[in-house]
Structures are given as structure tokens and as C-alpha cells.
Short mmCIF file of C-alpha atoms in Angstrom, two decimals:
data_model
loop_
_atom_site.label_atom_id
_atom_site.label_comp_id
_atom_site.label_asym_id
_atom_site.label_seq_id
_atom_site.Cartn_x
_atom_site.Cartn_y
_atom_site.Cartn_z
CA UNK A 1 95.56 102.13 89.80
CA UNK A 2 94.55 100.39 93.21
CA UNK A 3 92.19 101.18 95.63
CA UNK A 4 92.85 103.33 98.95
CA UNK A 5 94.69 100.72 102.05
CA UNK A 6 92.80 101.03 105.63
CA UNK A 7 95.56 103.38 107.70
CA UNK A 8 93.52 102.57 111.08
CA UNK A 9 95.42 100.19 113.48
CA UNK A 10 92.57 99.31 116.06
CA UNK A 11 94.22 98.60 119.51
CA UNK A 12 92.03 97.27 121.26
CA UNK A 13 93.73 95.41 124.08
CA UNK A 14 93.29 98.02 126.75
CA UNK A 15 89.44 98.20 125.72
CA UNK A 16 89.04 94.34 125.88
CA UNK A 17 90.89 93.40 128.93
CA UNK A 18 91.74 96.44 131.10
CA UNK A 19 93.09 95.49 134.12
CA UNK A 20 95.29 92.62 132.33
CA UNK A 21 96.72 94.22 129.69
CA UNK A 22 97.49 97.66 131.91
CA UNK A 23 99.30 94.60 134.46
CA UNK A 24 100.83 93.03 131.66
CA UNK A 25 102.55 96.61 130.55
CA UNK A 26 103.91 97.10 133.51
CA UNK A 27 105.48 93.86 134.05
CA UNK A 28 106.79 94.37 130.33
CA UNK A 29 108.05 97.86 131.59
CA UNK A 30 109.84 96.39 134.88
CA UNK A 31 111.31 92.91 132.68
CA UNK A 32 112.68 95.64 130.16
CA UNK A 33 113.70 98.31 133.02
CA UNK A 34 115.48 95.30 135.05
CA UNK A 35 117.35 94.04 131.56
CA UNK A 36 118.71 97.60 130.76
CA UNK A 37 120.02 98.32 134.34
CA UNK A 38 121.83 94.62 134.26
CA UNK A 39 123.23 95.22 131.20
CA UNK A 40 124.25 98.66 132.35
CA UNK A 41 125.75 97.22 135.32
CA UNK A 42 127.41 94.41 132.96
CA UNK A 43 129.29 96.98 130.94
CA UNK A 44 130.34 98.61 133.98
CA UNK A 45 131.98 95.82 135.83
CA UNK A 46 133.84 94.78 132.27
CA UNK A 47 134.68 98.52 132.23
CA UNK A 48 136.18 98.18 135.41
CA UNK A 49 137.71 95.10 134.76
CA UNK A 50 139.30 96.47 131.33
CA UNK A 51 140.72 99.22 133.70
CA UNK A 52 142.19 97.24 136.30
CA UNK A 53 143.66 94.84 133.46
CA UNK A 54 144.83 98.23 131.51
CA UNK A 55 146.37 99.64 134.76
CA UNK A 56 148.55 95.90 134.93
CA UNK A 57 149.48 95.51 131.55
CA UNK A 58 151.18 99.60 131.65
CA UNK A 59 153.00 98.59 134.65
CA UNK A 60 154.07 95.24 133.54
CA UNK A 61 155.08 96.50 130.47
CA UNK A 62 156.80 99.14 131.92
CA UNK A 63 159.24 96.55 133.37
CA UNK A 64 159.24 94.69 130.83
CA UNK A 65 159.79 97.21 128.29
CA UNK A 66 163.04 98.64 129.91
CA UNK A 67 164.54 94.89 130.13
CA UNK A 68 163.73 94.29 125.95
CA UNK A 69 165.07 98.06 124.99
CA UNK A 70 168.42 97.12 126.82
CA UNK A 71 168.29 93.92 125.05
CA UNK A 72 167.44 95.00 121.45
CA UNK A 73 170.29 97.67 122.07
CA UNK A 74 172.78 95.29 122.97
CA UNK A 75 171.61 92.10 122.99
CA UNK A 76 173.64 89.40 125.79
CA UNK A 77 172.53 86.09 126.81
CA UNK A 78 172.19 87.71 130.51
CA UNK A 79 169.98 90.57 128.99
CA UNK A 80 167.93 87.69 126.91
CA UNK A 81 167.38 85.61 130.49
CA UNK A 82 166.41 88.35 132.51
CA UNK A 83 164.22 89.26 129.51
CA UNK A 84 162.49 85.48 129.37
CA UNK A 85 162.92 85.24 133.50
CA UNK A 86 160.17 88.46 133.28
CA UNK A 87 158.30 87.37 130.97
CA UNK A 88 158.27 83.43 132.56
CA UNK A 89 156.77 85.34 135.29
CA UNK A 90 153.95 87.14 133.83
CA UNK A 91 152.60 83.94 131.63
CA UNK A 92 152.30 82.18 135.14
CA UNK A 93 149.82 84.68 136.45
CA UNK A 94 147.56 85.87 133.87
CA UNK A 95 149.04 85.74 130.65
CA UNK A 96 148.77 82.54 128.37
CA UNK A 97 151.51 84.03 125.48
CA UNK A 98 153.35 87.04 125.17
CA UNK A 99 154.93 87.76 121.72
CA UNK A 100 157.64 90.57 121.66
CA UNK A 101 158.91 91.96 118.21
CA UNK A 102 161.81 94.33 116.93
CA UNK A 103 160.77 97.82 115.00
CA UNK A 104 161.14 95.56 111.63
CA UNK A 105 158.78 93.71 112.67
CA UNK A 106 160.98 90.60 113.62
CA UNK A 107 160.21 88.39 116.22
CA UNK A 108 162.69 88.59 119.07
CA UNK A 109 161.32 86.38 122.02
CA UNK A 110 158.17 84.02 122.33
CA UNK A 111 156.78 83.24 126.04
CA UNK A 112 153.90 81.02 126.48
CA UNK A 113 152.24 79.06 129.67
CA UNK A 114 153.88 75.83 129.71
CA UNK A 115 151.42 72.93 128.47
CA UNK A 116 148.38 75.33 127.05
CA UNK A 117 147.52 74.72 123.64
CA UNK A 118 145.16 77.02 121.10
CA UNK A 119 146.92 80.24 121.99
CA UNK A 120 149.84 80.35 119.27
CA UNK A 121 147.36 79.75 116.61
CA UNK A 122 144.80 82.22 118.03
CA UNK A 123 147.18 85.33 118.72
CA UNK A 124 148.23 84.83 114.65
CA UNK A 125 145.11 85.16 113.40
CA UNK A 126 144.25 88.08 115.89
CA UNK A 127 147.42 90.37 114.78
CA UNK A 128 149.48 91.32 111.86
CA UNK A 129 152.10 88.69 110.75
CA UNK A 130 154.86 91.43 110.79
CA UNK A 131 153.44 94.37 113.13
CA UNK A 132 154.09 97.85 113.80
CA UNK A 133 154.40 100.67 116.12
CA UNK A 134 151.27 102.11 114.57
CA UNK A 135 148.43 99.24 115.38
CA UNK A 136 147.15 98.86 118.64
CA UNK A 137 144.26 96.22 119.33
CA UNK A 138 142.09 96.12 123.24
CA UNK A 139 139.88 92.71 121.81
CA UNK A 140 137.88 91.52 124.30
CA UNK A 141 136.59 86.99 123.72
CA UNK A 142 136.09 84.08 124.89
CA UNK A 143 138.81 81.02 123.96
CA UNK A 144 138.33 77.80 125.33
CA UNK A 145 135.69 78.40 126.88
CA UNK A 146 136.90 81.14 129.08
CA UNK A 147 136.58 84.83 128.69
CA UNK A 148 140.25 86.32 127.52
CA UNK A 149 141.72 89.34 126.05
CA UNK A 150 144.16 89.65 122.94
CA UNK A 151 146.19 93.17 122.88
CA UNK A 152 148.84 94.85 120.81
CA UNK A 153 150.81 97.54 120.86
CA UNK A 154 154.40 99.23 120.11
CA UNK A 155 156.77 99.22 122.98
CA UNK A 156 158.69 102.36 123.92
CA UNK A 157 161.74 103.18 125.70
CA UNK A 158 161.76 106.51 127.70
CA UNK A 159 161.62 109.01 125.59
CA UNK A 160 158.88 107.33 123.91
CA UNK A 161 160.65 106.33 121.17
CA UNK A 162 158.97 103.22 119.33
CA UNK A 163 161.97 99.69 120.48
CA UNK A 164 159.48 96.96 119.31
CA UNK A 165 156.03 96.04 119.42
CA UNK A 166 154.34 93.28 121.54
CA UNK A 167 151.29 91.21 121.31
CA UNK A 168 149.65 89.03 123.76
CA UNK A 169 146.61 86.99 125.15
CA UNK A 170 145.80 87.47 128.80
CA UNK A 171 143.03 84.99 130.70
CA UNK A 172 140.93 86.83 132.71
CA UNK A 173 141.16 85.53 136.55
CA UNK A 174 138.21 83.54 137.81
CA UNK A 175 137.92 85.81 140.90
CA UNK A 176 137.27 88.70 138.40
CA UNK A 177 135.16 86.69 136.63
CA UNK A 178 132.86 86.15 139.84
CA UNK A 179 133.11 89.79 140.99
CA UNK A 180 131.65 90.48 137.86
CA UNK A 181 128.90 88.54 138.00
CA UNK A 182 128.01 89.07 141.47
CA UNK A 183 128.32 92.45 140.81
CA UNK A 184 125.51 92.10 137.78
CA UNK A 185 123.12 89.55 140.27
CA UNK A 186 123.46 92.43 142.84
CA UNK A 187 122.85 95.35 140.49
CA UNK A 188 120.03 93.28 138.91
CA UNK A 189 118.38 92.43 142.34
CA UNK A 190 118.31 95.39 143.89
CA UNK A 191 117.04 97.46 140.34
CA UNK A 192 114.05 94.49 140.45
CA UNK A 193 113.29 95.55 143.71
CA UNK A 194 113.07 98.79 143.12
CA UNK A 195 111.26 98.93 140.21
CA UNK A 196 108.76 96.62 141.34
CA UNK A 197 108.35 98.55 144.49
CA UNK A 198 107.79 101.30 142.29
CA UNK A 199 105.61 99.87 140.56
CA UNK A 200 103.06 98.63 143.15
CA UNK A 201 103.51 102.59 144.50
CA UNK A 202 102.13 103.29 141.30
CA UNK A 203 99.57 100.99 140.09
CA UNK A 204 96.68 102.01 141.79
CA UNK A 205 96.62 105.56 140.58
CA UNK A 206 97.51 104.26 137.19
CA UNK A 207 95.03 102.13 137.41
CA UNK A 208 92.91 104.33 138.39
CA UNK A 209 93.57 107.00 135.60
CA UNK A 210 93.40 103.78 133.29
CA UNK A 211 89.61 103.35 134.07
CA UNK A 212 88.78 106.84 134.07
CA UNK A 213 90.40 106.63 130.37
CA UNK A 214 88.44 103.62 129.55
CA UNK A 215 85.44 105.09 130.09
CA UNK A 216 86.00 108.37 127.54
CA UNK A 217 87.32 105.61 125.22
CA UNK A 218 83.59 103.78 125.23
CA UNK A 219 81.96 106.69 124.99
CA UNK A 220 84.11 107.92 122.06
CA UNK A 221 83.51 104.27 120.77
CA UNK A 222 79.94 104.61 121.21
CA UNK A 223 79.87 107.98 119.58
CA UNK A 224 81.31 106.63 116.79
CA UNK A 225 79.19 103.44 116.35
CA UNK A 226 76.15 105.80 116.39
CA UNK A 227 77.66 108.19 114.02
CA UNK A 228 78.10 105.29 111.49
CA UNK A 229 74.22 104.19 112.16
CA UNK A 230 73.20 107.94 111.52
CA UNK A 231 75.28 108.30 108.26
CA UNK A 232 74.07 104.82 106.85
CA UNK A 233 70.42 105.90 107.75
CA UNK A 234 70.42 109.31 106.41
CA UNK A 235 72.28 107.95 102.91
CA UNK A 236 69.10 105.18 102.83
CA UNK A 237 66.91 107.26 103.49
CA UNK A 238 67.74 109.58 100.90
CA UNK A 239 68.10 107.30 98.45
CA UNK A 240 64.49 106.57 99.29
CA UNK A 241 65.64 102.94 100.95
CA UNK A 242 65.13 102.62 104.82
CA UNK A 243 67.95 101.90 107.23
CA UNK A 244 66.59 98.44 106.92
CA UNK A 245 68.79 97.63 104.13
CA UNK A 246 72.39 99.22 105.64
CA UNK A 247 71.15 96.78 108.47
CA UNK A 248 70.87 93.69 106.90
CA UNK A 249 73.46 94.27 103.98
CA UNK A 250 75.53 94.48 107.01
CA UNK A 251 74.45 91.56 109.18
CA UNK A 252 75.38 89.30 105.79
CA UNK A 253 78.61 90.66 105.13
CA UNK A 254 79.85 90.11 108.69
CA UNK A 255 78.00 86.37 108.84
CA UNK A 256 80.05 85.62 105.57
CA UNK A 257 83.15 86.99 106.81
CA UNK A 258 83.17 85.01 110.08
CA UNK A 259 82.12 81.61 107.53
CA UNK A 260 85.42 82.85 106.01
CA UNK A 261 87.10 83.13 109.38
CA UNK A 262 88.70 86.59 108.56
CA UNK A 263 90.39 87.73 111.83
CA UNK A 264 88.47 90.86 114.30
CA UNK A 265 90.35 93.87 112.71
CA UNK A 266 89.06 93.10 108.80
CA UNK A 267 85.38 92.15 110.21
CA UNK A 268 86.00 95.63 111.78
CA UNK A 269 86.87 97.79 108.66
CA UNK A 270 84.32 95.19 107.15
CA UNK A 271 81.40 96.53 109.44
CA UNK A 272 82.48 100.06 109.05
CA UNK A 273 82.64 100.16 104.93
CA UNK A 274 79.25 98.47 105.24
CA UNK A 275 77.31 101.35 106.87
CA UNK A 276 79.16 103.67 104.49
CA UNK A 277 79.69 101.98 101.49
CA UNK A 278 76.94 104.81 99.71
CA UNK A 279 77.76 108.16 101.65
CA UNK A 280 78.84 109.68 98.14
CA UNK A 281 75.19 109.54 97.56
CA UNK A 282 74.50 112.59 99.05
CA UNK A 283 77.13 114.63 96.89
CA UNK A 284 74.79 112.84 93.55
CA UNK A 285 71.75 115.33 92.69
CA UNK A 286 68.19 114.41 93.54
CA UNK A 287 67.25 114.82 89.72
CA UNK A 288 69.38 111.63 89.04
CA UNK A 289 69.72 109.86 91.91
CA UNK A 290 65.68 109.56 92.49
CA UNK A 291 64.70 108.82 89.15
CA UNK A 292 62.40 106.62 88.02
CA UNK A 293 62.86 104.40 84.97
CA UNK A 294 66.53 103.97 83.41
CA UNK A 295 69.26 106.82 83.65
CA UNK A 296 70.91 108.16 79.94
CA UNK A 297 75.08 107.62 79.42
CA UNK A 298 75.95 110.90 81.38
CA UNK A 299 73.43 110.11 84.30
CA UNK A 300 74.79 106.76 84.72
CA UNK A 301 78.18 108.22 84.61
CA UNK A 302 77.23 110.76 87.29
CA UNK A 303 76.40 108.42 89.11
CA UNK A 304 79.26 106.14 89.76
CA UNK A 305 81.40 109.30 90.84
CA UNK A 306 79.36 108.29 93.90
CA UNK A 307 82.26 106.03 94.55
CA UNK A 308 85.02 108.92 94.29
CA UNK A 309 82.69 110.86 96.34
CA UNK A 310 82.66 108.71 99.41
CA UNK A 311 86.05 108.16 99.17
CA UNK A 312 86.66 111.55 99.52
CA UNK A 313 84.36 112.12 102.20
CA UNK A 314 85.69 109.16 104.32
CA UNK A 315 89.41 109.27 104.07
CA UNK A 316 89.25 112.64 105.93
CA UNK A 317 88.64 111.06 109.48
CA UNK A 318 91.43 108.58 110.14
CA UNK A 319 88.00 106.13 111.82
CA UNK A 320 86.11 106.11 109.03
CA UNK A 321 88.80 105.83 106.55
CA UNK A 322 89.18 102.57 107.86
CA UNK A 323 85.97 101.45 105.74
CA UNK A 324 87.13 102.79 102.40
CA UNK A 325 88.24 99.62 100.97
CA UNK A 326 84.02 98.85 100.72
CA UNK A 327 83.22 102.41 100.10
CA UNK A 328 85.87 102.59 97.25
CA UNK A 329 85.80 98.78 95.97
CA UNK A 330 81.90 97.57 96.30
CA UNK A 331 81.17 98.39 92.72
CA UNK A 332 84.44 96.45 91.29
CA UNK A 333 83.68 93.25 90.08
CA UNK A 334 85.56 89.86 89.71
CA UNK A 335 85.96 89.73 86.45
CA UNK A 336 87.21 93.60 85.44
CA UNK A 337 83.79 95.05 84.63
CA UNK A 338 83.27 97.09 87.19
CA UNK A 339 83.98 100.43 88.58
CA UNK A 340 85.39 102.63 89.09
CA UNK A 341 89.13 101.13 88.67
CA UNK A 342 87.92 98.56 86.78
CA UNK A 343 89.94 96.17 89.23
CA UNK A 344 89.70 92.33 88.43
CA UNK A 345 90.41 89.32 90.99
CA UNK A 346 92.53 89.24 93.71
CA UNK A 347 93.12 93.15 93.19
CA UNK A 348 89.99 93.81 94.66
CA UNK A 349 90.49 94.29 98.57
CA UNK A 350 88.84 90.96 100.57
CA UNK A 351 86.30 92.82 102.58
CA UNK A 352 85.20 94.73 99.09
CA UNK A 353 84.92 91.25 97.37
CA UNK A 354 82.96 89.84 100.63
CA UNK A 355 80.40 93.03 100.80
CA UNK A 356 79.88 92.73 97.23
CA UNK A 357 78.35 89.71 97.13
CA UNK A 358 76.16 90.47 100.42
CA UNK A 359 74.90 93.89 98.62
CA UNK A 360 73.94 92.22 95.54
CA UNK A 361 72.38 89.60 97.68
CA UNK A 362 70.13 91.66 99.75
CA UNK A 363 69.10 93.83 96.59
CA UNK A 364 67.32 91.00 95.83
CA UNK A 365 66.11 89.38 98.48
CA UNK A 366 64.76 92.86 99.64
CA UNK A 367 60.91 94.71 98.49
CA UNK A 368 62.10 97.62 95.93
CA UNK A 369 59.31 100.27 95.07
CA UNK A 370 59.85 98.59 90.88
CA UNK A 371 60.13 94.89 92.11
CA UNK A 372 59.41 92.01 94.81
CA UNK A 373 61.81 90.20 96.36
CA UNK A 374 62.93 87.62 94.28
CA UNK A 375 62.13 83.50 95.68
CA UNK A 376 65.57 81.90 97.52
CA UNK A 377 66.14 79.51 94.30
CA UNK A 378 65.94 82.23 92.11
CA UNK A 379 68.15 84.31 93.92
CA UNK A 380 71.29 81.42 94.31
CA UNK A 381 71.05 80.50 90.53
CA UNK A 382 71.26 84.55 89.84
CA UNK A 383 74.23 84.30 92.11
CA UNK A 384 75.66 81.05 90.64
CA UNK A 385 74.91 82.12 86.89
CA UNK A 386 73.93 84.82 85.98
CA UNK A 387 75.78 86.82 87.99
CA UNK A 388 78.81 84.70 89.01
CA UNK A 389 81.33 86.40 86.72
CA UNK A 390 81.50 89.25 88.94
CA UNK A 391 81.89 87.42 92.62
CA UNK A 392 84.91 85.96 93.59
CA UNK A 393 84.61 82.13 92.95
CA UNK A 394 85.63 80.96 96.23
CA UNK A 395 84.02 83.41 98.72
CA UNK A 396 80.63 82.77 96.66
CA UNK A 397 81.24 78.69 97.26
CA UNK A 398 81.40 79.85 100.81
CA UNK A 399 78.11 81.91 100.99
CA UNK A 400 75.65 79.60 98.56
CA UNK A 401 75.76 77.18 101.92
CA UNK A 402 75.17 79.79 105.00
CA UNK A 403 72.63 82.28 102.09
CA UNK A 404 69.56 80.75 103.05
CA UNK A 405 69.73 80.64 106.65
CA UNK A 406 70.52 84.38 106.02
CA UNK A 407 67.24 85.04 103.74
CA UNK A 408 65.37 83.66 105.92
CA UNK A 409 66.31 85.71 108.74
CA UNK A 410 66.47 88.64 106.93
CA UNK A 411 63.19 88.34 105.82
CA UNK A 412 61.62 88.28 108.84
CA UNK A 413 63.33 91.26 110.15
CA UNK A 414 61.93 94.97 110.72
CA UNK A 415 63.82 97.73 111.51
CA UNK A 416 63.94 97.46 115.39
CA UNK A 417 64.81 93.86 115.35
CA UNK A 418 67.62 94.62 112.65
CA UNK A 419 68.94 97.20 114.84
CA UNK A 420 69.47 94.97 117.88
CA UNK A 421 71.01 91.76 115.96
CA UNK A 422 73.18 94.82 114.03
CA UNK A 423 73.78 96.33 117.88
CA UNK A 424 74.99 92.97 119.05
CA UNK A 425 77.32 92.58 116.12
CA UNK A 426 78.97 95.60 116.91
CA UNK A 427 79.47 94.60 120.71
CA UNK A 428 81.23 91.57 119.72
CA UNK A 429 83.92 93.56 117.33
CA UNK A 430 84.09 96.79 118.58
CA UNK A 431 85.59 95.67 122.32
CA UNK A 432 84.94 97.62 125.16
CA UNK A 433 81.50 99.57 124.04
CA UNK A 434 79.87 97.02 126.81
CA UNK A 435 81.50 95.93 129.11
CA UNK A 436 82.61 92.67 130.05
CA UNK A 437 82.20 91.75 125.80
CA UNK A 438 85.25 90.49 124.32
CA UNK A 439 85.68 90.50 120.06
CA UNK A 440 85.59 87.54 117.85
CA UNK A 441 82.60 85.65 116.60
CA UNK A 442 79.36 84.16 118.54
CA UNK A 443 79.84 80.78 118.80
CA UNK A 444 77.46 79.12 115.91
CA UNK A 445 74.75 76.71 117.58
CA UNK A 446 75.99 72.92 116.96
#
């Protein structure tokens, strides 16, 4: 089994930096607009080029075609020169080699521009070695360097009857070639233009709608931020705790996170799973959950479905459900005992693995109505020994070294001052709830 995945995908560009990333968009939107319409105009012109060439090649082989059926019929060395005088002509002004075959697929006459090389060689691999009336092949490449086109097809005489079948390579001319492409610059030009003129038509009053977005977006932010503080608080409070502890539990997990340098969106699930890693407290019944003294097998196991509870309770709104890997993973421990998958290592989600370590920290660092807090020392060698089989190895090795700059500021904090260091936590991750805040980590004092 493995534990619920995060489905929330926070995008928070447009929050962070609205102007730029709104400008950015629409210069992607005009780059991409200007690319389609200059490829559209690209396929065009070779469209119209294709059709220009096809409109040739039918006439030419019109001619051409009535010369080889009276030669095939009754072939004559006056019939065979008028036949290679035609064709002579036609690989001087275009075509590079012309290839004309009998219906069994003989060759009867080869024509090729005198002193080109490459063409013989390419024209066999392009066609059959013995065609017939039945294939016909429009390939459009580049050979030498130069943009050509190899075609095939069956010759006919009059009545359309099938004579031979011819194959060819034709160069396209270099004043096509530049009609083309000033054709695409001209196209391309004037759909920039256009689109950019468009676009400064429009910016303002998207920009304007933009801002008038932003602002419902940071107060839906803000809503939600203060929905997680009410949640944690009520779930302390009825587990006879204070928000205190959802406050600093929370201030640890992020300060070990950023020590691990996990990137804004985990630190953001991270702080959410944190204020509700108990909310399936309040399905667990008072009788149990506010005992006193030890609880018997069934009370312990009524307890954990906590877990299961809050998963359940979380996964229903998509923003929450972005926490779930604490809420459903902060009892799972590093080496397999925990619950309730019983998960072990590396299949414990990273932000579970990080929180667990902070929660167990602040338990005991933190005034319980059956204990004190426990002294610093005592707490890192209950870390480091006693406890070290359920943290993961390397996170802990990251958090002995930061813990006791963290108990002693936890110590000293009260429920006011917790709330503003929490508040300015959430600034920094949650862009766009203040503005002019961007995400990431305060930089650490040298």
C-alpha cells in the first residue's frame, strides 16, 4: 500500500510577478501566433509551387508522351531523336534526369543534364527497379544542397491507355525558391505586425482584468491561509493543546526543509500538512482522546484511525489535499514500525519524513499537562538514540545542527509572537497574499 500523492499544482507565477508573467504570455502568444501563420504561409507557397510544377510536368508530358507512344509503337531512329531532342530540352531547364520505361517495365531511353552527378544513383533508390503503371510518387527533398522533387508515374497515350511509365528528378528554380521565401518574410511581417498591434490594443484591458483577478486570487489565498490557522487551532485546542504547538511544529518543519533546500512547492504542501496533520482528531471520541493515564489495545487502536480520518477529511478539497502526504504519513516511521501503512524508508513521502522529526521534536521540547519540557541535551540524544530508528538518517544529520537554534526560539515564543514568525512564513511561500513578497527562503544571517 502507499500513501495518497499531492494532486495540487500551485501556479503561482501570475501571483508572484503579475505584470511580467501576464507580458511574458503574451509575447509567448504573439512568438507562437507569428510561427503558425509563417508556417501556414510556408505550406502555401510550396502548395503553389507543387501546382505550378504539377501544371508543367502534365503539359510536358503531354508532348512528350505522344512522341514515346509513337516510338514504343514503331520504334525508328527519327522517332528515337525526336524522342531524346524533347527530352534534351526539358533536362536543360528544370529537369536533372528523366527516365522513360516500356509497360514491362524495361528501360527505353535515359536523359540526364550533361555534367551533374548524384542524380542516377538518387532516382534508383527513390523508385522501383522495374516500375509500373500502378505507382505514382509527388516526393518533395533537398539533394545537393538544393530543394528538388523526384516523381513517377505511368504514361498514357490518348485513350488513356497505360504506353510506359516515367520517372524523374526536377530542381526547383532559384527564382521560385526566392518567391517562396519572400513570400514567407512578407506573410511573417505583416502577421507580426498585426498581432503585436493587437496586442498592445489589448493589453491594457487585459491587464486590467488581470489585476482585478489578482486581487480575488489573494483574498481566496488569504481565506485559505486562515482557514488552515482555524482548523489547526480548533484540532489543538480540542485535544486540550493550544495553537501554540501547530505554530511551532510548523515553524521547525519549514526551517528544516529550507536546511534541506527542498524547492517552494514541497515547503508548500509541507506547511499545509503541518497545520493539518491531526484534523482526524475531531472524528476520535472525547472519552479516548482526553484521557488521562495510558489507553487499553482497542483505545489505542481507535486512535490511530485518526490518520484514515484526516485523510478522508482532507482529500475532499483539491487545497487541502495537497497536505495529505503529512496528514496521512506523520505517524510512519523509518524503520517500518509505524502506522498506519507500516511504510519503511524511502517509501515514506519527504515532507512526512521531515514533519516527523519536527513533531516528535517539539513534543518534547514543549510543557505537557503529565511532563516538562525535556533539557536541549536530553532531547538530541533522544533523537540520536533512543529514538533514531524511526527518523530518516540523513534528514536527522541535517536537523541535530540547526535543533538548538530552533529550541531556543521556540521556547521563548507565546502565541502572538508564534503567529507572526508563522504569518511571515506563509508570506514567503504562499506568493501573492502581500504584495510585493516573492517565495523562496529568507536569506539566513551570515
Amino acid at each position: 500500500m502507499q500513501t495518497l500523492q499531492a494532486p495540487q499544482h500551485f501556479d503561482d507565477a501570475l501571483l508572484d510577478h503579475p505584470r511580467r508573467a501576464l507580458f511574458l504570455r503574451l509575447i509567448a502568444a504573439w512568438l507562437v501566433l507569428t510561427a503558425l501563420c509563417a508556417l501556414a504561409a510556408l505550406r502555401f507557397g510550396m502548395g503553389q509551387v507543387d501546382a505550378q510544377l504539377a501544371d508543367r510536368v502534365n503539359e510536358e508530358a503531354a508532348h512528350y508522351a505522344t512522341l514515346f507512344t509513337e516510338y514504343v509503337a514503331a520504334p525508328t531512329a527519327e522517332r528515337k531523336r525526336r524522342l531524346d531532342q524533347e527530352l534534351a530540352r526539358l533536362t536543360a531547364d528544370g529537369f536533372r534526369i528523366i527516365r522513360l520505361y516500356d509497360t514491362h517495365g524495361d528501360l527505353v531511353v535515359h536523359m540526364q543534364t550533361p555534367g551533374t552527378t548524384g542524380y542516377d544513383s538518387a532516382l534508383t533508390q527513390a523508385t522501383p527497379a522495374r516500375p509500373d503503371s500502378e505507382t505514382e510518387i509527388w516526393h518533395r527533398t533537398r539533394l545537393m544542397g538544393h530543394p528538388h522533387l523526384i516523381m513517377a508515374g505511368a504514361i498514357r497515350d490518348r485513350s488513356g491507355t497505360p504506353v510506359g511509365y516515367g520517372t524523374a528528378i526536377y530542381r526547383f528554380d532559384e527564382q521560385s525558391i526566392d518567391s517562396l521565401e519572400g513570400l514567407v518574410r512578407m506573410v511573417s511581417l505583416m502577421v507580426a505586425a498585426t498581432v503585436f498591434a493587437s496586442l498592445l490594443l489589448v493589453y491594457p484591458l487585459v491587464n486590467f482584468l488581470n489585476k482585478r483577478l489578482l486581487v480575488s486570487a489573494r483574498e481566496l489565498m488569504r481565506s485559505n491561509i486562515g482557514t488552515l490557522k482555524t482548523l489547526g487551532s480548533a484540532i489543538a485546542k480540542r485535544d486540550g493543546d493550544t495553537a501554540l504547538h501547530n505554530y511551532r511544529v510548523t515553524i521547525c518543519a519549514v526551517r528544516l526543509a529550507e536546511a534541506l533546500k527542498l524547492d517552494d512547492r514541497r515547503i508548500q504542501r509541507l506547511i499545509i500538512g503541518s497545520f493539518l496533520h491531526d484534523i482526524g482528531k475531531i472524528a476520535t471520541p472525547d472519552a479516548i482522546l482526553l484521557k488521562q493515564g495510558g489507553h487499553t489495545t482497542d483505545e489505542r487502536r481507535i486512535m490511530r484511525q485518526h490518520v484514515g480520518h484526516g485523510v478522508d477529511i482532507v482529500k475532499q478539497y483539491p487545497w487541502l489535499a495537497t497536505g495529505v502526504e503529512v496528514v496521512a504519513g506523520h505517524h510512519e516511521r523509518y524503520d517500518g514500525s509505524g502506522y498506519p501503512l507500516g511504510l519503511k524508508g524511502e517509501a515514506i513521502p519527504l515532507i512526512a519524513r521531515i514533519f516527523s522529526i519536527a513533531d516528535v521534536f517539539d513534543a518534547l521540547a514543549s510543557t505537557r499537562p503529565y511532563k516538562q519540557p525535556y533539557p536541549y541535551e536530553k532531547i538530541v540524544e533522544m533523537l540520536t538514540v533512543d529514538l533514531a530508528g524511526q527518523f530518516d538518517p540523513a534528514i536527522l544529520a541535517t536537523f541535530v545542527p540547526i535543533s538548538r537554534e530552533l529550541y531556543e526560539t521556540c521556547s521563548s515564543l507565546d502565541e502572538k509572537s508564534a503567529d507572526a514568525m508563522l504569518t511571515d512564513i506563509v508570506e514567503r511561500y504562499f506568493p501573492g497574499i502581500r504584495n510585493g513578497r516573492r517565495a523562496g527562503p529568507r536569506p539566513q544571517p551570515g
